Tab-separated table of C-alpha atoms in Angstrom:
chain	number	residue	atom	x	y	z
A	1	MET	CA	68.238	105.442	114.151
A	2	ALA	CA	71.288	105.470	111.855
A	3	GLU	CA	69.076	104.505	108.913
A	4	ASP	CA	66.740	107.428	109.668
A	5	TYR	CA	69.656	109.826	109.893
A	6	ASN	CA	71.123	108.570	106.615
A	7	ALA	CA	67.743	108.858	104.924
A	8	ASP	CA	67.463	112.442	106.147
A	9	LEU	CA	70.895	113.259	104.708
A	10	ILE	CA	69.847	111.820	101.363
A	11	THR	CA	66.668	113.898	101.375
A	12	GLN	CA	68.605	117.044	102.244
A	13	LEU	CA	71.060	116.460	99.398
A	14	PHE	CA	68.283	115.855	96.902
A	15	LEU	CA	66.365	118.975	97.927
A	16	THR	CA	69.108	121.565	98.293
A	17	ASP	CA	69.988	123.907	95.442
A	18	ASP	CA	72.831	125.427	97.440
A	19	VAL	CA	76.114	123.928	96.254
A	20	GLU	CA	77.932	124.846	99.471
A	21	LYS	CA	75.276	123.084	101.543
A	22	ALA	CA	75.454	120.112	99.183
A	23	LYS	CA	79.229	119.908	99.668
A	24	GLU	CA	78.826	119.857	103.445
A	25	ILE	CA	76.271	117.041	103.244
A	26	SER	CA	78.463	115.115	100.801
A	27	ASP	CA	81.442	115.460	103.147
A	28	GLU	CA	79.402	114.088	106.020
A	29	MET	CA	78.329	111.140	103.874
A	30	VAL	CA	81.985	110.338	103.214
A	31	GLY	CA	82.644	110.496	106.940
A	32	ILE	CA	79.833	108.029	107.624
A	33	GLY	CA	81.013	105.768	104.810
A	34	ASN	CA	77.729	103.961	104.125
A	35	LEU	CA	77.720	102.474	100.611
A	36	ILE	CA	74.199	103.740	99.987
A	37	PHE	CA	75.666	107.222	99.577
A	38	PRO	CA	77.838	107.072	96.404
A	39	ARG	CA	74.882	106.954	94.007
A	40	ILE	CA	73.344	109.936	95.834
A	41	ILE	CA	76.603	111.910	95.677
A	42	TYR	CA	76.776	111.075	91.971
A	43	GLU	CA	73.320	112.566	91.494
A	44	ALA	CA	74.529	115.686	93.315
A	45	TYR	CA	77.512	115.830	90.971
A	46	LYS	CA	75.198	115.749	87.963
A	47	LYS	CA	72.970	118.404	89.522
A	48	PHE	CA	75.879	120.774	90.108
A	49	LYS	CA	77.915	119.721	87.084
A	50	ASN	CA	77.850	123.210	85.610
A	51	THR	CA	79.283	124.850	88.728
A	52	SER	CA	82.907	125.412	89.652
A	53	SER	CA	82.459	122.913	92.517
A	54	SER	CA	81.514	119.825	90.498
A	55	HIS	CA	84.912	118.163	91.001
A	56	TYR	CA	84.350	118.383	94.771
A	57	PHE	CA	81.715	115.646	94.569
A	58	ILE	CA	84.046	113.456	92.495
A	59	SER	CA	86.680	113.850	95.193
A	60	ASP	CA	84.125	112.704	97.766
A	61	LEU	CA	83.134	109.741	95.585
A	62	ALA	CA	86.782	108.695	95.620
A	63	GLY	CA	86.415	108.170	99.371
A	64	PHE	CA	84.351	105.055	98.688
A	65	ARG	CA	85.634	101.750	97.321
A	66	SER	CA	83.088	99.509	95.666
A	67	PRO	CA	82.281	98.099	92.202
A	68	GLU	CA	79.445	100.619	91.907
A	69	VAL	CA	81.755	103.577	92.544
A	70	ALA	CA	84.246	102.161	90.047
A	71	GLU	CA	81.531	102.182	87.389
A	72	ILE	CA	80.481	105.704	88.335
A	73	MET	CA	84.067	106.937	88.028
A	74	LYS	CA	84.391	105.295	84.611
A	75	GLU	CA	81.160	106.928	83.482
A	76	ILE	CA	82.246	110.359	84.676
A	77	ALA	CA	85.657	109.995	83.037
A	78	HIS	CA	84.127	109.092	79.683
A	79	GLU	CA	81.476	111.823	79.759
A	80	ALA	CA	83.221	114.707	81.564
A	81	THR	CA	83.747	117.818	79.465
A	82	LYS	CA	85.444	119.846	82.210
A	83	SER	CA	89.113	119.055	82.645
A	84	ALA	CA	88.956	119.244	86.465
A	85	ASP	CA	86.112	116.697	86.607
A	86	PHE	CA	88.008	114.319	84.333
A	87	GLU	CA	91.304	114.701	86.204
A	88	PHE	CA	89.713	114.008	89.586
A	89	THR	CA	88.714	110.534	88.352
A	90	LEU	CA	92.174	109.516	87.160
A	91	ASP	CA	93.792	108.573	90.454
A	92	TYR	CA	90.851	106.292	91.256
A	93	LEU	CA	90.909	104.743	87.774
A	94	ALA	CA	94.639	104.099	88.052
A	95	ASP	CA	94.129	102.429	91.437
A	96	ILE	CA	91.575	100.015	89.947
A	97	GLU	CA	93.836	99.567	86.869
A	98	TYR	CA	91.254	100.856	84.419
A	99	PHE	CA	93.274	101.889	81.379
A	100	ASP	CA	90.667	102.113	78.656
A	101	PRO	CA	92.146	103.343	75.327
A	102	THR	CA	89.575	106.139	75.165
A	103	ILE	CA	90.552	107.419	78.617
A	104	ILE	CA	94.262	107.123	77.801
A	105	GLU	CA	93.707	109.151	74.644
A	106	LYS	CA	91.624	111.717	76.531
A	107	ALA	CA	94.314	112.081	79.216
A	108	SER	CA	97.028	112.367	76.548
A	109	THR	CA	95.127	115.046	74.651
A	110	LEU	CA	94.419	117.045	77.794
A	111	LEU	CA	98.061	116.783	78.837
A	112	LYS	CA	99.244	118.034	75.438
A	113	ASP	CA	96.784	120.922	75.608
A	114	LYS	CA	97.985	121.950	79.060
A	115	LEU	CA	101.731	121.556	78.585
A	116	PHE	CA	102.214	124.675	76.519
A	117	LEU	CA	99.645	126.947	78.172
A	118	LYS	CA	101.017	130.044	79.853
A	119	GLY	CA	100.942	129.636	83.621
A	120	THR	CA	100.793	125.831	83.660
A	121	ASP	CA	102.844	124.400	86.518
A	122	GLU	CA	103.750	120.891	87.640
A	123	TYR	CA	100.564	120.436	89.671
A	124	ASP	CA	98.387	121.160	86.614
A	125	VAL	CA	99.762	118.147	84.737
A	126	GLU	CA	100.290	115.754	87.659
A	127	ALA	CA	96.934	113.935	87.381
A	128	CYS	CA	97.271	113.092	83.679
A	129	LEU	CA	100.968	112.234	83.916
A	130	ALA	CA	100.501	109.995	86.959
A	131	TYR	CA	97.686	108.105	85.241
A	132	LEU	CA	99.532	107.667	81.947
A	133	LYS	CA	102.758	106.546	83.662
A	134	LYS	CA	100.848	103.639	85.217
A	135	SER	CA	99.346	102.523	81.900
A	136	LYS	CA	100.878	99.690	79.869
A	137	ASN	CA	102.907	101.914	77.530
A	138	GLY	CA	103.590	104.612	80.075
A	139	ILE	CA	104.502	107.956	78.504
A	140	LYS	CA	106.544	106.500	75.613
A	141	ASP	CA	104.251	107.965	72.931
A	142	LEU	CA	104.416	111.384	74.588
A	143	GLU	CA	108.199	111.607	74.884
A	144	PRO	CA	108.673	113.962	71.882
A	145	VAL	CA	106.006	116.345	73.219
A	146	LEU	CA	107.415	116.215	76.745
A	147	GLN	CA	110.924	116.830	75.461
A	148	ALA	CA	109.687	119.866	73.543
A	149	CYS	CA	108.089	121.091	76.761
A	150	PHE	CA	111.331	120.671	78.694
A	151	GLU	CA	113.287	122.605	76.060
A	152	ASN	CA	110.711	125.411	75.778
A	153	GLU	CA	112.236	128.437	77.526
A	154	GLY	CA	108.882	130.179	77.835
A	155	LEU	CA	107.328	127.616	80.168
A	156	ALA	CA	107.347	127.404	83.967
A	157	TYR	CA	110.530	126.151	85.634
A	158	SER	CA	108.637	123.739	87.914
A	159	LEU	CA	106.743	122.244	84.978
A	160	ARG	CA	109.907	121.653	82.958
A	161	THR	CA	111.647	120.120	85.983
A	162	LYS	CA	108.745	117.708	86.486
A	163	VAL	CA	108.640	116.803	82.806
A	164	LEU	CA	112.395	116.180	82.577
A	165	ARG	CA	112.328	113.943	85.647
A	166	ASP	CA	109.564	111.798	84.170
A	167	LEU	CA	111.278	111.746	80.786
A	168	LEU	CA	114.559	110.475	82.220
A	169	VAL	CA	112.722	107.684	84.032
A	170	SER	CA	110.868	106.728	80.864
A	171	ASN	CA	113.833	106.997	78.492
A	172	LYS	CA	117.302	106.453	79.941
A	173	GLN	CA	118.847	107.075	76.508
A	174	LEU	CA	117.923	110.744	76.836
A	175	ILE	CA	121.043	111.159	78.981
A	176	ASN	CA	123.158	110.048	76.026
A	177	TYR	CA	121.232	112.372	73.706
A	178	TYR	CA	122.014	115.440	75.789
A	179	TYR	CA	125.613	114.288	76.239
A	180	GLU	CA	125.987	114.320	72.456
A	181	ASN	CA	123.855	117.447	71.945
A	182	TYR	CA	124.762	119.488	75.013
A	183	ASP	CA	125.016	122.716	73.021
A	184	LYS	CA	121.263	122.491	72.411
A	185	ILE	CA	120.559	123.423	76.039
A	186	LYS	CA	123.762	125.258	76.977
A	187	ASN	CA	123.313	128.781	78.396
A	188	LYS	CA	119.564	128.255	78.789
A	189	LYS	CA	117.344	127.513	81.753
A	190	ALA	CA	117.064	123.997	80.335
A	191	GLU	CA	120.770	123.516	81.101
A	192	ILE	CA	120.248	124.511	84.745
A	193	ILE	CA	117.235	122.201	85.122
A	194	PHE	CA	119.179	119.362	83.512
A	195	ALA	CA	122.274	119.945	85.651
A	196	GLU	CA	120.225	120.021	88.850
A	197	GLU	CA	118.503	116.757	87.960
A	198	ILE	CA	121.624	114.759	87.025
A	199	SER	CA	124.003	116.345	89.542
A	200	THR	CA	123.437	113.572	92.090
A	201	TRP	CA	123.350	110.704	89.562
A	202	GLN	CA	126.203	108.233	89.361
A	203	GLY	CA	127.283	105.357	87.113
A	204	GLY	CA	127.230	104.797	83.369
A	205	ILE	CA	127.932	107.885	81.300
A	206	ILE	CA	127.175	110.228	84.208
A	207	PRO	CA	130.814	110.834	85.319
A	208	GLU	CA	131.727	111.819	81.748
A	209	LEU	CA	128.664	114.060	81.530
A	210	HIS	CA	129.669	115.770	84.770
A	211	LYS	CA	133.161	116.340	83.355
A	212	LYS	CA	131.675	117.792	80.183
A	213	ILE	CA	129.552	120.260	82.149
A	214	LEU	CA	132.521	121.243	84.337
A	215	LYS	CA	134.610	121.888	81.218
A	216	ASN	CA	132.098	123.368	78.761
A	217	GLY	CA	128.943	124.234	80.709
A	218	SER	CA	127.748	127.656	81.830
A	219	ARG	CA	129.101	128.934	85.133
A	220	ARG	CA	125.855	128.222	87.004
A	221	ALA	CA	125.690	124.652	85.650
A	222	GLN	CA	129.309	124.149	86.714
A	223	GLU	CA	128.473	125.401	90.218
A	224	ILE	CA	125.611	122.917	90.511
A	225	ILE	CA	127.892	119.990	89.658
A	226	GLU	CA	130.674	121.296	91.901
A	227	GLU	CA	128.294	121.689	94.834
A	228	ALA	CA	126.995	118.150	94.354
A	229	GLN	CA	130.511	116.734	94.206
A	230	THR	CA	131.520	118.639	97.335
A	231	LYS	CA	128.628	117.081	99.202
A	232	ARG	CA	129.731	113.611	98.107
A	233	THR	CA	133.233	114.168	99.470
A	234	LYS	CA	132.204	115.003	103.024
A	235	THR	CA	133.809	113.042	105.817
A	236	LYS	CA	132.434	109.726	107.011
A	237	ASP	CA	131.149	111.303	110.221
A	238	GLN	CA	129.305	113.970	108.277
A	239	ALA	CA	127.815	111.349	105.978
A	240	GLU	CA	126.661	109.268	108.925
A	241	LYS	CA	125.161	112.332	110.582
A	242	LYS	CA	123.307	113.223	107.404
A	243	GLU	CA	121.982	109.675	107.154
A	244	GLN	CA	120.742	109.855	110.733
A	245	GLU	CA	119.012	113.152	109.955
A	246	LYS	CA	117.493	111.604	106.860
A	247	ILE	CA	116.119	108.694	108.910
A	248	LYS	CA	114.788	111.126	111.483
A	249	GLY	CA	113.185	113.216	108.737
A	250	THR	CA	111.568	110.166	107.178
A	251	TYR	CA	109.871	109.234	110.435
A	252	GLU	CA	109.494	112.665	111.998
A	253	THR	CA	105.743	112.247	112.367
A	254	ALA	CA	105.855	108.730	113.837
A	255	ASP	CA	106.225	109.988	117.419
A	256	ILE	CA	103.258	112.333	117.029
A	257	VAL	CA	101.059	109.672	115.427
A	258	SER	CA	101.767	107.252	118.273
A	259	GLY	CA	101.157	110.065	120.763
A	260	ILE	CA	97.794	110.858	119.184
A	261	ALA	CA	96.832	107.180	119.320
A	262	ALA	CA	97.699	107.021	123.034
A	263	LEU	CA	95.798	110.218	123.804
A	264	ARG	CA	92.665	109.088	121.948
A	265	THR	CA	92.787	105.810	123.885
A	266	LYS	CA	93.084	107.791	127.114
A	267	VAL	CA	90.124	110.000	126.166
A	268	ASN	CA	88.043	106.901	125.413
A	269	ARG	CA	89.010	105.377	128.754
A	270	ILE	CA	88.053	108.555	130.628
A	271	SER	CA	84.754	109.095	128.805
A	272	SER	CA	83.751	105.430	129.191
A	273	ALA	CA	84.332	105.572	132.951
A	274	ASP	CA	82.693	108.995	133.384
A	275	LYS	CA	79.034	108.642	134.462
A	276	ARG	CA	78.162	111.708	132.395
A	277	PHE	CA	78.910	109.771	129.227
A	278	GLY	CA	79.525	106.049	129.681
A	279	PHE	CA	80.905	105.405	126.183
A	280	PRO	CA	84.131	106.040	124.235
A	281	PHE	CA	84.158	109.248	122.207
A	282	PHE	CA	86.269	108.080	119.277
A	283	ALA	CA	85.805	105.261	116.773
A	284	GLN	CA	88.811	103.342	115.462
A	285	SER	CA	90.488	104.448	112.205
A	286	GLU	CA	93.383	102.373	110.924
A	287	GLU	CA	94.170	104.541	107.871
A	288	PHE	CA	95.313	107.448	110.033
A	289	TYR	CA	98.189	105.476	111.503
A	290	GLU	CA	99.830	105.255	108.082
A	291	GLN	CA	100.846	108.906	108.519
A	292	ASN	CA	104.040	108.028	110.356
A	293	LYS	CA	105.984	109.382	107.389
A	294	PRO	CA	105.714	113.122	106.678
A	295	ALA	CA	104.260	114.528	103.462
A	296	GLN	CA	107.030	114.959	100.901
A	297	ASN	CA	105.088	117.123	98.449
A	298	LYS	CA	101.766	118.867	98.020
A	299	ALA	CA	100.096	115.832	96.459
A	300	SER	CA	100.965	113.585	99.415
A	301	LEU	CA	99.761	116.263	101.857
A	302	VAL	CA	96.440	116.389	99.990
A	303	GLY	CA	96.128	112.606	100.385
A	304	TYR	CA	96.975	112.765	104.085
A	305	CYS	CA	94.461	115.558	104.662
A	306	MET	CA	91.684	113.571	102.990
A	307	VAL	CA	92.287	110.843	105.573
A	308	LEU	CA	92.707	113.376	108.388
A	309	ARG	CA	89.399	115.038	107.562
A	310	GLU	CA	87.588	111.732	108.030
A	311	PHE	CA	89.668	110.893	111.113
A	312	LEU	CA	88.819	114.144	112.904
A	313	GLN	CA	85.117	113.464	112.404
A	314	LYS	CA	85.258	109.764	113.309
A	315	PHE	CA	83.290	109.716	116.555
A	316	ASP	CA	81.479	106.851	118.236
A	317	GLU	CA	77.995	106.066	116.907
A	318	ALA	CA	76.517	107.331	120.176
A	319	ILE	CA	77.644	110.782	119.048
A	320	LYS	CA	77.178	110.469	115.280
A	321	ASP	CA	73.632	109.102	115.591
A	322	SER	CA	72.493	111.435	118.365
A	323	VAL	CA	69.624	113.836	117.737
A	324	ILE	CA	70.370	117.340	118.934
A	325	PRO	CA	67.604	119.454	120.524
A	326	VAL	CA	68.213	122.521	118.381
A	327	ASP	CA	66.536	125.056	120.678
A	328	LYS	CA	68.681	123.979	123.607
A	329	ALA	CA	71.803	123.751	121.455
A	330	LYS	CA	71.338	127.322	120.224
A	331	GLN	CA	71.438	128.521	123.811
A	332	PHE	CA	75.021	127.277	123.934
A	333	LEU	CA	76.184	128.282	120.449
A	334	PRO	CA	73.636	130.475	118.638
A	335	GLU	CA	75.944	131.069	115.669
A	336	ILE	CA	75.784	127.415	114.538
A	337	GLN	CA	72.997	126.870	112.021
A	338	ASP	CA	73.450	123.184	111.211
A	339	TRP	CA	73.806	120.716	114.087
A	340	GLY	CA	73.994	117.665	111.834
A	341	GLY	CA	77.775	117.344	111.684
A	342	SER	CA	79.640	115.010	114.031
A	343	ILE	CA	81.907	117.759	115.364
A	344	ASN	CA	78.916	119.971	116.189
A	345	LYS	CA	77.216	117.048	117.940
A	346	PHE	CA	80.385	116.386	119.939
A	347	HIS	CA	80.568	120.051	120.910
A	348	TYR	CA	76.969	120.000	122.134
A	349	LEU	CA	77.562	116.816	124.144
A	350	LEU	CA	80.491	118.374	126.001
A	351	LEU	CA	78.600	121.584	126.779
A	352	ASP	CA	75.437	119.740	127.775
A	353	LYS	CA	77.384	117.603	130.247
A	354	GLY	CA	79.056	120.575	131.844
A	355	VAL	CA	82.520	120.277	130.298
A	356	THR	CA	84.258	123.652	130.018
A	357	VAL	CA	85.032	124.010	126.322
A	358	ASP	CA	85.553	127.050	124.102
A	359	LYS	CA	83.853	127.796	120.768
A	360	GLY	CA	86.721	126.283	118.814
A	361	ILE	CA	86.742	123.016	120.828
A	362	PHE	CA	90.360	123.648	121.871
A	363	GLY	CA	91.340	124.233	118.217
A	364	LEU	CA	89.555	121.238	116.671
A	365	ARG	CA	87.300	123.393	114.482
A	366	ASN	CA	90.240	125.239	112.921
A	367	ILE	CA	92.121	122.010	112.251
A	368	ASN	CA	89.045	120.451	110.656
A	369	ARG	CA	88.505	123.479	108.402
A	370	LEU	CA	92.182	123.543	107.472
A	371	VAL	CA	92.490	119.875	106.484
A	372	THR	CA	89.190	120.087	104.588
A	373	LYS	CA	90.580	122.967	102.538
A	374	LEU	CA	93.914	121.208	101.985
A	375	ALA	CA	92.103	118.021	100.922
A	376	HIS	CA	90.633	120.013	98.033
A	377	PRO	CA	93.506	122.053	96.484
A	378	ASN	CA	91.160	124.137	94.335
A	379	GLU	CA	89.485	125.352	97.529
A	380	THR	CA	92.700	126.745	99.049
A	381	LEU	CA	92.824	130.098	97.311
A	382	GLY	CA	90.243	132.020	99.313
A	383	GLU	CA	90.567	134.538	102.095
A	384	GLU	CA	89.178	132.089	104.668
A	385	PHE	CA	92.010	129.637	103.986
A	386	ILE	CA	94.695	132.324	104.225
A	387	ASN	CA	93.180	133.580	107.469
A	388	LEU	CA	93.188	130.032	108.863
A	389	LEU	CA	96.854	129.556	108.009
A	390	THR	CA	97.692	132.946	109.504
A	391	GLU	CA	95.759	132.274	112.697
A	392	GLU	CA	97.491	128.926	113.137
A	393	LYS	CA	100.914	130.426	112.242
A	394	LEU	CA	101.272	128.055	109.282
A	395	LEU	CA	101.208	130.505	106.366
A	396	ASP	CA	104.986	130.654	105.981
A	397	MET	CA	105.229	126.844	105.705
A	398	TYR	CA	102.504	126.783	103.042
A	399	THR	CA	103.910	129.595	100.916
A	400	LYS	CA	107.400	128.068	101.058
A	401	ASP	CA	106.121	124.592	100.089
A	402	ASN	CA	107.397	123.080	103.342
A	403	TRP	CA	104.924	120.201	103.168
A	404	SER	CA	106.700	117.938	105.695
A	405	LEU	CA	106.753	120.586	108.394
A	406	LEU	CA	103.192	121.696	107.613
A	407	HIS	CA	101.985	118.103	107.958
A	408	ARG	CA	103.839	117.697	111.272
A	409	GLU	CA	102.475	120.981	112.656
A	410	ILE	CA	98.885	120.048	111.816
A	411	LEU	CA	99.316	116.766	113.698
A	412	LEU	CA	100.892	118.581	116.647
A	413	ARG	CA	97.905	120.910	116.850
A	414	TYR	CA	95.524	117.964	116.988
A	415	GLU	CA	97.683	116.409	119.706
A	416	LYS	CA	97.245	119.633	121.711
A	417	VAL	CA	93.467	119.414	121.215
A	418	LEU	CA	93.444	115.967	122.791
A	419	GLU	CA	95.624	117.089	125.710
A	420	LYS	CA	93.281	120.003	126.446
A	421	LEU	CA	90.250	117.742	126.119
A	422	ILE	CA	91.691	115.328	128.662
A	423	ALA	CA	92.343	118.188	131.082
A	424	ALA	CA	88.797	119.515	130.666
A	425	LEU	CA	87.235	116.062	131.159
A	426	SER	CA	89.348	115.407	134.232
A	427	GLU	CA	88.212	118.631	135.907
A	428	GLY	CA	84.583	117.576	136.117
A	429	SER	CA	84.866	113.796	135.973
A	430	THR	CA	82.183	111.817	137.811
A	431	GLY	CA	83.792	108.459	137.240
């Protein structure tokens, strides 16, 4: 039956000319994970290559790991003419340590082109920089260009901060250069960015550099160094308390992740014993349990959400492979047009067996839509996404770049879904 279902998905993807429909089918293929799908998704990418959604299929391809997908990613990287398509291959290529000179040159050229464009921020250059940093020579050849970017007062603050941080990692001697040539950045935004970056550094020439800024720097640069030094002179108790808070912050999602694991196990135990079902609802997913550390930035949240999207849809084969009687299903939820997705099939199962469940499956649908949007950053600009964040009371966290708290809150909402599901199953249990 699974083979028939997979074959039907392939046929649907081949036949559709609707890119949104194609994206939904591609997502479901990633959720299933069968290695017959990558070549089909690649064909979809080529079919929709001239649309604004082409990179979406590359992102889905990255959900598969196989020699065939590696070759596909190489091919796309070499042939891609759209920067987004090329950039979406780079993380995968870095993971498989494919540092072909042509790709390195292409990434370098694209990075140089983007660095000085008006409106470019740190996220726009992250893919190329991350790839090049992992290559044999790192960003050594780009240091003069990156330094010019850092010193350019017309460019975005976040971009220049990112560039300086990478520069200082690549070339430690740059500290000495700005010690000797401090007047070059004094009374400019570059001075503030530089002071913020080195304010917490210690050792080597750093103490002398701090003294130089305190004596000759602008007032704001002096304040940055003073504030950093004040923090370092806190009492031992304060330092220990801060360390405890840091440890707590590092693992602030661990309790939720373990709670979710326990709740899913409980759901499986209930559904297996319930005569209405007789099987566990959820399949195992080891990758999810690596989320016991909160997202520290937008990029890590994107990675977590890619895993979460698959995790939310990871149901037992008895659900994934089930065939839904559409006419009957529409009596329950007439607004749903496509009953092929795992979440829709799960919803039908609950309703068909008499479980009291709302249209949002206790919030599961919203969470699934949200993590799907977050897994594809270019899809997070629309009204639907903003409405989702607003409805879930998460908009403030997103706009203020509070990625750790946003990650934790998403997990908490899924934990609530499981708690409500358990309560609903228990009400009508026939075990």
